[in-house]
Short mmCIF file of C-alpha atoms in Angstrom, two decimals:
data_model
loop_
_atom_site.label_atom_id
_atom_site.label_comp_id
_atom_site.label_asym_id
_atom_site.label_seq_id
_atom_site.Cartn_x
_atom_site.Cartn_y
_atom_site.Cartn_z
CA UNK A 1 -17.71 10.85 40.45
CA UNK A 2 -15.62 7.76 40.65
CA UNK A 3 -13.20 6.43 42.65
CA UNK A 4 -9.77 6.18 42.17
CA UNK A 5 -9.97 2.53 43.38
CA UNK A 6 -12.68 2.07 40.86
CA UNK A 7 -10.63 3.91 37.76
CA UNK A 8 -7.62 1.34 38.96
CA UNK A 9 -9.76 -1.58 38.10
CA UNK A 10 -11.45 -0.21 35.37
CA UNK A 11 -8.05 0.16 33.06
CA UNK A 12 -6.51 -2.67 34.66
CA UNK A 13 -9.88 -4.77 33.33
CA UNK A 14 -9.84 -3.06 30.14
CA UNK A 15 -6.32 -3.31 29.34
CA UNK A 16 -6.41 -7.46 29.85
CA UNK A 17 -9.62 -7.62 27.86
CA UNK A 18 -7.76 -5.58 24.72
CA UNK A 19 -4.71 -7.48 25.43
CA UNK A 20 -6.53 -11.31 25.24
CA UNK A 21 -8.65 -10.48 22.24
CA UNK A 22 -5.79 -8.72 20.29
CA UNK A 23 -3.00 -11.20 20.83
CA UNK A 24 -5.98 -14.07 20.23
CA UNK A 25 -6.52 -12.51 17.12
CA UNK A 26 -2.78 -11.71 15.96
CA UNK A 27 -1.89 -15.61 17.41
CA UNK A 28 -4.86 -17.10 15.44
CA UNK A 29 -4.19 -15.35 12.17
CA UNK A 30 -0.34 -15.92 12.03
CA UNK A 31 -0.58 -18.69 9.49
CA UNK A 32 -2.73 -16.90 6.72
CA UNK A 33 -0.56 -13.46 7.05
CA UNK A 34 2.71 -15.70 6.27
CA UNK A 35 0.94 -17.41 3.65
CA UNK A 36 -0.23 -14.29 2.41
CA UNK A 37 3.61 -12.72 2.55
CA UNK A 38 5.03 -15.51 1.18
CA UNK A 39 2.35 -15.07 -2.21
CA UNK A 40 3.57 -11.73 -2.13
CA UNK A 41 7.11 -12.26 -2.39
CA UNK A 42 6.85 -14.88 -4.59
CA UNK A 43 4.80 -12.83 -6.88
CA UNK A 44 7.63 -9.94 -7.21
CA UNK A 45 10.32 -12.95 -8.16
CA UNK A 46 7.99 -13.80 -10.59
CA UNK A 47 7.08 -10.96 -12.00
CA UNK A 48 10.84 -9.97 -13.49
CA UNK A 49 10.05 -12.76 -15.71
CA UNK A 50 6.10 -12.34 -16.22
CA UNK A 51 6.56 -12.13 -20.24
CA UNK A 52 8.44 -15.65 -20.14
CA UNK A 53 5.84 -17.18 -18.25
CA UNK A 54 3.36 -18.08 -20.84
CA UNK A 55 0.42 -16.81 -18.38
CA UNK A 56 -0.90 -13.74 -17.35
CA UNK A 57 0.65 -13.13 -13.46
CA UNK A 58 -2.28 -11.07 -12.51
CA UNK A 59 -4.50 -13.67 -12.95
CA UNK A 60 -2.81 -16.78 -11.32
CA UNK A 61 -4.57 -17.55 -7.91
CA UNK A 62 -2.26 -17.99 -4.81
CA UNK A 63 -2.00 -22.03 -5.50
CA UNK A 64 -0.68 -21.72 -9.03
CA UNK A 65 2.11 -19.01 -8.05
CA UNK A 66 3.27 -21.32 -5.38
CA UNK A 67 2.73 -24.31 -8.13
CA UNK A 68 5.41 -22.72 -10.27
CA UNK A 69 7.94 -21.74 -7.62
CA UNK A 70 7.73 -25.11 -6.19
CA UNK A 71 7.73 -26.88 -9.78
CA UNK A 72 10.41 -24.58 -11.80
CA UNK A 73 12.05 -22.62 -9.57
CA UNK A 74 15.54 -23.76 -8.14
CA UNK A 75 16.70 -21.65 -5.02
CA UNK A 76 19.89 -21.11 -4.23
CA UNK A 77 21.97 -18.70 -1.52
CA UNK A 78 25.35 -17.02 -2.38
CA UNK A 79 28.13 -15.50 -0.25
CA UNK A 80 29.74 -12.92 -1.70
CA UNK A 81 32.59 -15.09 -2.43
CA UNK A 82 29.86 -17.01 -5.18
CA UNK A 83 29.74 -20.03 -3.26
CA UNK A 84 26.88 -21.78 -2.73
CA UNK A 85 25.51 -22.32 0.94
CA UNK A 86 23.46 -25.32 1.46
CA UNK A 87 20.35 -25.30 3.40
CA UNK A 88 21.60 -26.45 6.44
CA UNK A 89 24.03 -24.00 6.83
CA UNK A 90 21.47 -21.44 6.24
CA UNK A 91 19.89 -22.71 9.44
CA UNK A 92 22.51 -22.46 11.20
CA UNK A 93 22.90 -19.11 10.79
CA UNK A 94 19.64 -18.62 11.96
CA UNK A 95 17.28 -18.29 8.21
CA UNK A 96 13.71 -19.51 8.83
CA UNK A 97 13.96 -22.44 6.66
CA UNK A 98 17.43 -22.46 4.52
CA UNK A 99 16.01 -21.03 1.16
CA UNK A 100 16.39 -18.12 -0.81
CA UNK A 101 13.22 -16.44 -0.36
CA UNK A 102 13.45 -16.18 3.54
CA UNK A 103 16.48 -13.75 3.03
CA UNK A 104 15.30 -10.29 3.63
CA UNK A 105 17.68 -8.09 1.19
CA UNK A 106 16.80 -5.15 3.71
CA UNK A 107 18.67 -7.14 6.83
CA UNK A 108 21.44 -8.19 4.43
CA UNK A 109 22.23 -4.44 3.57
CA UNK A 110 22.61 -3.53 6.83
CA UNK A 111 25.60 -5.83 7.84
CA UNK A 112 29.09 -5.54 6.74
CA UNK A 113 29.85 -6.06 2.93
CA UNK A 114 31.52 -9.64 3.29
CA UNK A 115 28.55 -11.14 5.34
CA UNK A 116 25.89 -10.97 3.24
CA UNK A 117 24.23 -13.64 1.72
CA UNK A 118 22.07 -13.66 -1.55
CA UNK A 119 19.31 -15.16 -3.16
CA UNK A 120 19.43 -16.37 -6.67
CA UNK A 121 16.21 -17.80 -8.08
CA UNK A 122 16.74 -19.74 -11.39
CA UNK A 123 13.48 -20.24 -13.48
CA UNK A 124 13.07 -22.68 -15.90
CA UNK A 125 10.33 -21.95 -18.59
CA UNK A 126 7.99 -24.94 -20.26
CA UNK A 127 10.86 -24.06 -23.46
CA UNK A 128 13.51 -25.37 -21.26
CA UNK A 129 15.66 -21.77 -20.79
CA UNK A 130 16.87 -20.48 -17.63
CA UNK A 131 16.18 -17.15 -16.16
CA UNK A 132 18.67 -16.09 -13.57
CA UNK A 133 16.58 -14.08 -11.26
CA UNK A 134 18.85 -11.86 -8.92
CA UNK A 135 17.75 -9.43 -6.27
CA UNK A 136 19.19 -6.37 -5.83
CA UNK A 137 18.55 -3.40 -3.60
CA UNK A 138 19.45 0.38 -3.19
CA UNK A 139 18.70 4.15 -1.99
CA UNK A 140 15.77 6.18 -4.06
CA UNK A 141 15.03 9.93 -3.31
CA UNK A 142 13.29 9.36 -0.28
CA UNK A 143 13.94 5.41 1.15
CA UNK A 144 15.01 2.26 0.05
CA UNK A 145 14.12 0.95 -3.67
CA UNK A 146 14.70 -2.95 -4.31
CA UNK A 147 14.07 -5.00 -7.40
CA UNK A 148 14.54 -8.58 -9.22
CA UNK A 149 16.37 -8.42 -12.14
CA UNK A 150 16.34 -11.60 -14.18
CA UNK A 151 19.32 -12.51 -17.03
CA UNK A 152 19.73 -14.92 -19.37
CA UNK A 153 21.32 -17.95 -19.20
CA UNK A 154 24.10 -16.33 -21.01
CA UNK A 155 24.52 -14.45 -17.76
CA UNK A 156 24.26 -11.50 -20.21
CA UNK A 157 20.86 -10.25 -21.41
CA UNK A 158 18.31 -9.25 -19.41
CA UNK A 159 15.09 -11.07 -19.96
CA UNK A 160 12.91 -8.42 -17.67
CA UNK A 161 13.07 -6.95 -14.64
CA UNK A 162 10.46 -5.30 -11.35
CA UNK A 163 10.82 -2.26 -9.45
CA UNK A 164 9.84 -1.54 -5.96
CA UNK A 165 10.04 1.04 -3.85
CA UNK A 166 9.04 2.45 -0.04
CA UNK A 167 8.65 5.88 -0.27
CA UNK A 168 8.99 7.22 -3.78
CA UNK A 169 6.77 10.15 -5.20
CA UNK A 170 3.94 9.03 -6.66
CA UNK A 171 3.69 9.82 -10.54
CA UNK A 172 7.78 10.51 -10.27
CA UNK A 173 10.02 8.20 -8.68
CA UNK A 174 7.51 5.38 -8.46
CA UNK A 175 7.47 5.22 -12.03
CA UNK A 176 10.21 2.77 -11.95
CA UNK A 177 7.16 0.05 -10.78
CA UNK A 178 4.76 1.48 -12.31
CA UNK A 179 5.67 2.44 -15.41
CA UNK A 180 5.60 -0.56 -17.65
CA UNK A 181 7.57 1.19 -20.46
CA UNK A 182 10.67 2.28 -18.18
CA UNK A 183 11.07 -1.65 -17.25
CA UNK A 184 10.01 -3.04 -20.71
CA UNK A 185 13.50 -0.97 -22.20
CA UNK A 186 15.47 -3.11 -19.51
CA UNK A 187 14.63 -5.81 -21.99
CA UNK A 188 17.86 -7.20 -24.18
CA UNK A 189 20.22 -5.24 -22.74
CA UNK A 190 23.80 -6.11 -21.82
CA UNK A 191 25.01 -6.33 -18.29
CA UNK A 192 29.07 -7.08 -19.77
CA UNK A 193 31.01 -5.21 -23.20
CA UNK A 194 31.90 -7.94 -25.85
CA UNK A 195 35.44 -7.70 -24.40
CA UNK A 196 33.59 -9.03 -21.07
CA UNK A 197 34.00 -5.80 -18.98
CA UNK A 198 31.49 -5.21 -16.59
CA UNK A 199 29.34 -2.52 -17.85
CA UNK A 200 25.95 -3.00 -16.17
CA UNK A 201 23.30 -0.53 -17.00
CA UNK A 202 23.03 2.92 -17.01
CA UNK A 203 19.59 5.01 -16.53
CA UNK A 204 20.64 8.20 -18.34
CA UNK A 205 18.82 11.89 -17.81
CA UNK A 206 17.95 12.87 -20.90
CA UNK A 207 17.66 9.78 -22.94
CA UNK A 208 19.88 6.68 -23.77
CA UNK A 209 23.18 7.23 -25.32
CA UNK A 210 24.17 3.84 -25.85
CA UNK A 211 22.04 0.94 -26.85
CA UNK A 212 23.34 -2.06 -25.43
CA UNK A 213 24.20 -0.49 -21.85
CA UNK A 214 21.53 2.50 -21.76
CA UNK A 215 17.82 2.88 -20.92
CA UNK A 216 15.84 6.52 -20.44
CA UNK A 217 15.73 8.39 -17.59
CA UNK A 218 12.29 9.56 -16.15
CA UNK A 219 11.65 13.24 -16.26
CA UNK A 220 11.57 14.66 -12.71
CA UNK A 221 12.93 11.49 -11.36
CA UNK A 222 16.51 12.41 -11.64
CA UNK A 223 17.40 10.73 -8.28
CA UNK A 224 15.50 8.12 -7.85
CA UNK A 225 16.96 7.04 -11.73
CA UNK A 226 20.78 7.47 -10.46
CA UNK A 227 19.47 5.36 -7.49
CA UNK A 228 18.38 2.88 -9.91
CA UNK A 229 21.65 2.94 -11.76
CA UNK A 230 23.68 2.76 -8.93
CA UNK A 231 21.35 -0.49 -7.68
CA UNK A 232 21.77 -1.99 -10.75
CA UNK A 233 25.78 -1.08 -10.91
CA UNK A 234 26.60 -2.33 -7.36
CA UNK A 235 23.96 -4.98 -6.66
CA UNK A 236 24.84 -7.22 -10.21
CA UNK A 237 28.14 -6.86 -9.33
CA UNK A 238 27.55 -8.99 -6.09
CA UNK A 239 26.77 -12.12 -8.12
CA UNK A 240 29.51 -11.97 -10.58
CA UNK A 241 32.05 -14.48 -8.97
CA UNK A 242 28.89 -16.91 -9.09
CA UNK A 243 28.74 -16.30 -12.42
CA UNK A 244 32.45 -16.19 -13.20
CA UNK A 245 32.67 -19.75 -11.56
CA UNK A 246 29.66 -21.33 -13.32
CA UNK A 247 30.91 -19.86 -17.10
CA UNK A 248 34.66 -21.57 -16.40
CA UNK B 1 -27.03 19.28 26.93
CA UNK B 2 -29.97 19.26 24.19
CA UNK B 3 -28.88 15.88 22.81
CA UNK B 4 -28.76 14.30 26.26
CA UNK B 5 -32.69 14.86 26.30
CA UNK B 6 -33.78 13.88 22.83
CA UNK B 7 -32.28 10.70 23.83
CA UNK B 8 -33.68 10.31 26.82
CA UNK B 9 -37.19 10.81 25.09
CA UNK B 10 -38.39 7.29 24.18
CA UNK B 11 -38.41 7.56 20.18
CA UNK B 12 -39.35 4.50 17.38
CA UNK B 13 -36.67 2.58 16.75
CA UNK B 14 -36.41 4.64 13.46
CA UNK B 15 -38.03 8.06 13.80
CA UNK B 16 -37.50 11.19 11.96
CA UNK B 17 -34.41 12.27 14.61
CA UNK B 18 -33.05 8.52 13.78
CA UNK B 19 -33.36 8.93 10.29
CA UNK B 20 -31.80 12.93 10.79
CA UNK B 21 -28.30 11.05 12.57
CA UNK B 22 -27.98 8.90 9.34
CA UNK B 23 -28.83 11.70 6.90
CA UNK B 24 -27.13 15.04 7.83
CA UNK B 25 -23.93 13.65 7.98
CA UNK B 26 -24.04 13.20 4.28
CA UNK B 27 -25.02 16.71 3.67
CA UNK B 28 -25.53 19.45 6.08
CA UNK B 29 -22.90 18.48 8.76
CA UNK B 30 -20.83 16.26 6.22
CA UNK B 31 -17.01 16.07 8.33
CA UNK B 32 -15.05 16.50 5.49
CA UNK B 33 -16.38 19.60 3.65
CA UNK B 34 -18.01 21.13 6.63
CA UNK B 35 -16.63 20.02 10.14
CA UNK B 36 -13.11 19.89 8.33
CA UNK B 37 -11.96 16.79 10.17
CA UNK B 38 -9.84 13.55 8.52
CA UNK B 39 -8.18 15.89 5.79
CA UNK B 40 -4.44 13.87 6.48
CA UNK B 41 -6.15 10.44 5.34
CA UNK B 42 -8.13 12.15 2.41
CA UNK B 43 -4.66 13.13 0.78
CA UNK B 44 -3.46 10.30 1.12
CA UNK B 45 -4.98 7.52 0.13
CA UNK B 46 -7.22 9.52 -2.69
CA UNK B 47 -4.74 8.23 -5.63
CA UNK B 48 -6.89 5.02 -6.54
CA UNK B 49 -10.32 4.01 -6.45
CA UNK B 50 -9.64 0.84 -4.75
CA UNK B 51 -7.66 2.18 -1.76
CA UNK B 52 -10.14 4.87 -0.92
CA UNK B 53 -13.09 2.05 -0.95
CA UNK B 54 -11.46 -0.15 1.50
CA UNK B 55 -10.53 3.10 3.67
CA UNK B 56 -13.96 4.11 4.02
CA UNK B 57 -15.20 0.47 4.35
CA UNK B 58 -12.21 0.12 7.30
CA UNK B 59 -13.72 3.92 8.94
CA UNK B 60 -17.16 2.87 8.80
CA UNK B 61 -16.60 -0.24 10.56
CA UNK B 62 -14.18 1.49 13.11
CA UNK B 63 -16.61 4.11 13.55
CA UNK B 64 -19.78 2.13 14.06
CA UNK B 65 -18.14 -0.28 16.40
CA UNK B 66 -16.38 2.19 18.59
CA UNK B 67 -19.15 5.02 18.65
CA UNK B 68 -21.51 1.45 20.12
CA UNK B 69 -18.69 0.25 22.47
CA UNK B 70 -18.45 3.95 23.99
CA UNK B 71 -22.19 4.16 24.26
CA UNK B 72 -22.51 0.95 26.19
CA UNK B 73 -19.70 1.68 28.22
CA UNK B 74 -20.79 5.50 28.99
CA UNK B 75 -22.22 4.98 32.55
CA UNK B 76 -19.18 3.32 32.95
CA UNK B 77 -16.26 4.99 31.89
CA UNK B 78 -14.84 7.47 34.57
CA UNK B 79 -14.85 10.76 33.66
CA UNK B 80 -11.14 11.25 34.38
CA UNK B 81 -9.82 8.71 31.84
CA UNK B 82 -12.63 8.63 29.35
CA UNK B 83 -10.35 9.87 26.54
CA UNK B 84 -7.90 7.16 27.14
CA UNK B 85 -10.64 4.60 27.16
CA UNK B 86 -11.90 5.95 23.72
CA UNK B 87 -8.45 5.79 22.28
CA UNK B 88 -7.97 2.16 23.63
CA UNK B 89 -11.22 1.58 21.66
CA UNK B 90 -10.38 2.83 18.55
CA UNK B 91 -6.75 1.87 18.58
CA UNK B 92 -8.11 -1.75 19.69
CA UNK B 93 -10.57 -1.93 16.42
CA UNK B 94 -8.22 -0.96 13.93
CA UNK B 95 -5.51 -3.03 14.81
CA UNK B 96 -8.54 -5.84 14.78
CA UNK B 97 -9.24 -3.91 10.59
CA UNK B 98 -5.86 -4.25 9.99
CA UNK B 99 -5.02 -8.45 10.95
CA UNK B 100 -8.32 -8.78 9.00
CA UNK B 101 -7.10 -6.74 6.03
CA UNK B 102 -3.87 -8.55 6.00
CA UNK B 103 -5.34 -11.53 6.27
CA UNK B 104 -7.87 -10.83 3.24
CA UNK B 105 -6.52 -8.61 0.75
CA UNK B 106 -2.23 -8.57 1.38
CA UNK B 107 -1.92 -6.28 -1.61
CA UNK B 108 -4.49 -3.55 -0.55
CA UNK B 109 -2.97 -3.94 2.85
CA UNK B 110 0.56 -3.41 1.15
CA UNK B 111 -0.69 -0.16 -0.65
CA UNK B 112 -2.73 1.51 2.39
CA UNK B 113 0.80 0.41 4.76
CA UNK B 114 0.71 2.78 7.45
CA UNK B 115 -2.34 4.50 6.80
CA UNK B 116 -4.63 1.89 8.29
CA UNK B 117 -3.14 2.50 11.29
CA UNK B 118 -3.46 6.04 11.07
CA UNK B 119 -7.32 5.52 11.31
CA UNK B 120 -6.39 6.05 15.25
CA UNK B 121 -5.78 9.55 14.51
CA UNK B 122 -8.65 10.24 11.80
CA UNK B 123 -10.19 12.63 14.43
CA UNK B 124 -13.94 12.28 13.12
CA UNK B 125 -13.63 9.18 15.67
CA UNK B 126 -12.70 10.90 18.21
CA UNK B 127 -14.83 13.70 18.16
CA UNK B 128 -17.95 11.23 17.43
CA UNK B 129 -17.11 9.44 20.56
CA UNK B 130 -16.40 12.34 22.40
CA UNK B 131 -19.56 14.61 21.21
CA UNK B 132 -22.04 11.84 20.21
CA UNK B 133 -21.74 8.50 21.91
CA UNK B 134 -20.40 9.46 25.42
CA UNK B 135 -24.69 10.99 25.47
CA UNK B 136 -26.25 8.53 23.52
CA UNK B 137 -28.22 5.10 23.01
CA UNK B 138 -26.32 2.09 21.54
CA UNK B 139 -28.57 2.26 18.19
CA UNK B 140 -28.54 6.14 18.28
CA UNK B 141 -24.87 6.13 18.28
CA UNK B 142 -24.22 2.88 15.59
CA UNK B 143 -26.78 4.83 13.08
CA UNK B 144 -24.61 8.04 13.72
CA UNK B 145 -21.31 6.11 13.03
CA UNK B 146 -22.55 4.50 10.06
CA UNK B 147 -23.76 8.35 8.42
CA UNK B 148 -20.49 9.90 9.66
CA UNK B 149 -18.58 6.66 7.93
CA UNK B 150 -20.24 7.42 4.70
CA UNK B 151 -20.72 11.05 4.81
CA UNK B 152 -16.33 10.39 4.95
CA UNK B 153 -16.42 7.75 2.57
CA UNK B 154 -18.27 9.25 0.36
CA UNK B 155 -16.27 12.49 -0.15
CA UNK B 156 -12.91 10.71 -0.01
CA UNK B 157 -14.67 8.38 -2.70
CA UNK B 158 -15.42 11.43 -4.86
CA UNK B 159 -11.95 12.93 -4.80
CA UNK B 160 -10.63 9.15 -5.26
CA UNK B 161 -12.81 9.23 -8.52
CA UNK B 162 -11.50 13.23 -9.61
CA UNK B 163 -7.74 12.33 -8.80
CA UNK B 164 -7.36 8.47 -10.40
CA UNK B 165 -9.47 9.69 -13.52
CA UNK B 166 -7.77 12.64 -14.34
CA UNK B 167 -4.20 11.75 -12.45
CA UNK B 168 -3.95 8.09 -14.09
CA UNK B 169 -6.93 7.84 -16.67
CA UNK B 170 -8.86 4.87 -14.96
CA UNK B 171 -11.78 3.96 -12.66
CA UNK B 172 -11.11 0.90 -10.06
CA UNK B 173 -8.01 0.33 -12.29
CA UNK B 174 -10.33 0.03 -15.62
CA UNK B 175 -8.94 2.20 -18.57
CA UNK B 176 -11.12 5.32 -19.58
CA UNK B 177 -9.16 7.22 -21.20
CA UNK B 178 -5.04 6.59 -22.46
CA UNK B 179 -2.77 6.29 -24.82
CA UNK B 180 -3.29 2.15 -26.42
CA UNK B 181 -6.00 0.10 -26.76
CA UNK B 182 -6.63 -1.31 -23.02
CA UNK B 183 -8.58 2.38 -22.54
CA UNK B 184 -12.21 3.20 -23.22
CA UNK B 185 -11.28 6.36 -25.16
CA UNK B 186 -7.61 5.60 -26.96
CA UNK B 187 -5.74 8.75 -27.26
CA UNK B 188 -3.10 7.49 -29.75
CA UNK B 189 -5.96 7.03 -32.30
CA UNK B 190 -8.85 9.26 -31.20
CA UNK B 191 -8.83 12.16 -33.90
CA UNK B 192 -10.90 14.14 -30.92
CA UNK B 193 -9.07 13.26 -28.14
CA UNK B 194 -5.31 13.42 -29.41
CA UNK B 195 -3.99 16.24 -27.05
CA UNK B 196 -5.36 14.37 -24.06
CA UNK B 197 -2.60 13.45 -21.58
CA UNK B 198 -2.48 12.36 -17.57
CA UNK B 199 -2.22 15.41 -15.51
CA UNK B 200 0.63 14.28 -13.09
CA UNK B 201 -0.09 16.83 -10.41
CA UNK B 202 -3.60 14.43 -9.70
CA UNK B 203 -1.48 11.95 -8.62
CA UNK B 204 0.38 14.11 -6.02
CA UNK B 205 -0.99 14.71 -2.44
CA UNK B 206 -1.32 18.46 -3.36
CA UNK B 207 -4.25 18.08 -5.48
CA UNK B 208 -6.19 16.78 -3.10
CA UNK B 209 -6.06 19.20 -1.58
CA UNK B 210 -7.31 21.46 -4.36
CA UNK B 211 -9.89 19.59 -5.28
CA UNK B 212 -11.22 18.80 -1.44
CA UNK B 213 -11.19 23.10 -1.46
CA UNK B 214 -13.34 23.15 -4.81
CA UNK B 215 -15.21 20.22 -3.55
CA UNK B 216 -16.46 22.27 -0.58
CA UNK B 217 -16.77 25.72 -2.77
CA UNK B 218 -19.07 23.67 -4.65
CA UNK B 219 -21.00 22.44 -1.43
CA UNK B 220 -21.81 25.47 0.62
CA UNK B 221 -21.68 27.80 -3.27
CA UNK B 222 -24.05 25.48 -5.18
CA UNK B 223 -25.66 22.35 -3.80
CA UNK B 224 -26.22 24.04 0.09
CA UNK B 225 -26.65 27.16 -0.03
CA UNK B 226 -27.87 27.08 3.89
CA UNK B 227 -24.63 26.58 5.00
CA UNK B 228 -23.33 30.11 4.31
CA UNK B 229 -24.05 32.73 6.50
CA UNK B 230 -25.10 35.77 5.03
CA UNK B 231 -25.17 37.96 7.73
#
């Protein structure tokens, strides 16, 4: 039997030991875990565009992704009013370094409509077209679903787009990333009407009505489609006075 | 008290009863199909090849370490808090698993999210520590961790294998079987295999489920026949 004294000491010993090596550890490997993050991230931009890149995404190594965002990728942060903040701004208002891809749409949802910032990445392939890659985010069935949705640079068309999603079901909702066919029908459709009403697009039950405005529905993923919809509805509609200002 | 004596008993470094700790895990007193324990982390992370190889790669390493760290510690720990230590050990080696993982592989870390950390709860550690190392020798207890580990990994591996084949059509993401030509066996073309389409319940926690409860009919029915009693 021990003594109390003795059980003291032993978790007070034990609990420094665990807390030295683990915040050593967590400390130590900072660095590679934001690298790593950062990859990440950049990846999902990327990936709304991953037919206009001329190279397979899945098989560029860390370097080359951050090559390509550094090389042909212009960042730029929005208010809601479609002006432009500069990077030192940004700072001010306390964003790691001032660019687009340190705001996290997640925070920016949860303040008041009028605050938010957001990110607009514009891509410019080896052709010499832009890609306007927008981020937008929304409610699934279960938790939050997010995506990158990347137009033309008739502000118009889409040229692709990429799904995520927290909690979706697997094999239902979280078709809408993996599913390669539900985000290759995003592909040429119309955000405005020719009369230049904003339409967006609409993920219909039962299959696409309308062309231009319209893609399928997944079966048994009723909500987590109307989530998309209403993501797609609300969250392009964010950067239109950016886009109204740069097509006067 | 039995298995307080055979280790007492000086034994080769790797006897028959060494070689029984690595072994009957893997069979006779596998946890999943017979002792019934880490069923929550078997559902879940059973969709894909890949995820359930780096979650029985992370519980063999947690289990090896810890079951060693309790047995060197075991004249040590007081009685009265020796659960608490045992969770600080675990808890303390898979938040080491899951910097590491982050650090190595941020997409498998991305997919697994919170179920890395719910190696804490996986109670086959526990009740290793608890039952196994608390009695035994440092090498006793790592060679028992490592055949626990696999007898888990293996299993969870198995199911992995049932529910991504059948659920999604590949093997460690390669195509088997599916509808254009990335797959082994192209459905859209295949005069043979033309009906064939995904089963969509394989991808859903449920059918784990199933097929961990034909898994073990097949077990103790077929392959171990000892393990039924007949009486």
């Amino acid at each position: 039997m021990h003594s109390t004294n003795y059980i003291i000491r032993f978790v007070l010993v034990m609990t420094a030991i665990v807390a030295v090596i683990l915040s050593l550890m967590s400390t130590g490997l900072k660095p590679i875990h934001d690298k790593n993050e950062a990859v990440y991230n950049k990846t999902a931009i990327l990936s709304a565009i991953a037919s206009h890149l001329g190279k397979d995404l899945k098989t560029l190594s860390d370097e080359e992704i951050g090559a390509i965002f550094s090389e042909k990728v212009t960042q730029k942060v929005l208010n809601m009013d479609g002006k432009v903040i500069d990077e030192a701004t940004m700072m001010e208002m306390g964003y790691k370094d001032g660019l687009a891809e340190s705001v996290d749409m997640g925070k920016e949802m949860k303040k008041p409509e009028e605050d938010r910032v957001l990110p607009l990445f514009i891509y410019e392939s080896d052709k010499g077209n832009e890609f306007y890659i927008l981020n937008v985010r929304g409610k699934g069935l279960w938790d939050e679903i997010w995506g990158c949705v990347a137009l033309e640079d008739d502000m118009n068309t889409i040229a692709g787009v990429a799904f995520d999603h927290k909690a979706e079901t697997p094999g239902l909702g979280a078709e809408i990333k993996d599913s390669q066919a539900f985000k290759e029908q995003f592909v040429g459709k119309k955000i405005y009407r020719p009369d230049g009403e904003y339409k967006s697009i609409y993920v219909r039950k039962g299959g696409a009505k309308d062309p231009v405005h319209e893609v399928d529905g997944i079966s048994g993923a009723t909500i987590t489609a109307d989530g998309v919809t209403e993501m797609m509805q609300r969250g392009i509609a964010y950067y239109e006075p950016y886009f109204d200002k740069i097509n006067k | 008290m039995s298995e307080v004596k055979v280790a007492e008993k000086k034994s080769a470094l790797f006897g028959k009863n060494e070689k029984k700790l690595l072994i009957d895990p893997l069979n006779d007193n596998n946890p999943i199909t017979v002792q019934v324990l880490g069923i929550c982390s078997a559902l879940a992370v059973t969709t894909l090849m890949n995820k359930a190889l780096v979650m029985s790669i992370a519980v063999i390493f947690v289990l090896a370490a810890s079951n060693v760290l309790t047995s060197l510690l075991r004249n040590s720990i007081p009685k009265q808090v020796r659960m608490i230590v045992q969770l600080v050990i675990i808890a303390t080696l898979v938040t080491v698993v899951e910097l590491a993982l982050k650090a190595l592989d941020y997409n498998t870390f991305k997919e697994l999210s919170v179920f890395i950390g719910l190696i804490i709860t996986n109670c086959i550690i526990m009740g290793r520590l608890e039952a196994f190392a608390m009695a035994n020798s440092p090498w006793r207890a790592f060679l028992d961790g490592i055949g626990n580990g696999l007898g888990y990994g293996i299993i969870l591996l198995l199911v992995a294998f049932i529910r991504e084949l059948f659920g999604k059509g590949t093997v460690f993401g390669f195509g088997i079987i599916g509808p254009d030509a990335g797959y082994l066996i192209n459905t859209s073309e295949s005069w043979l295999f033309g009906w064939y389409a995904n089963n969509n319940l394989m991808v859903l926690f449920p059918s784990a489920m199933f097929v961990i409860g034909v898994l073990i009919w097949i077990h103790r029915g077929i392959v171990n026949k000892s393990l039924v009693d007949v009486s």
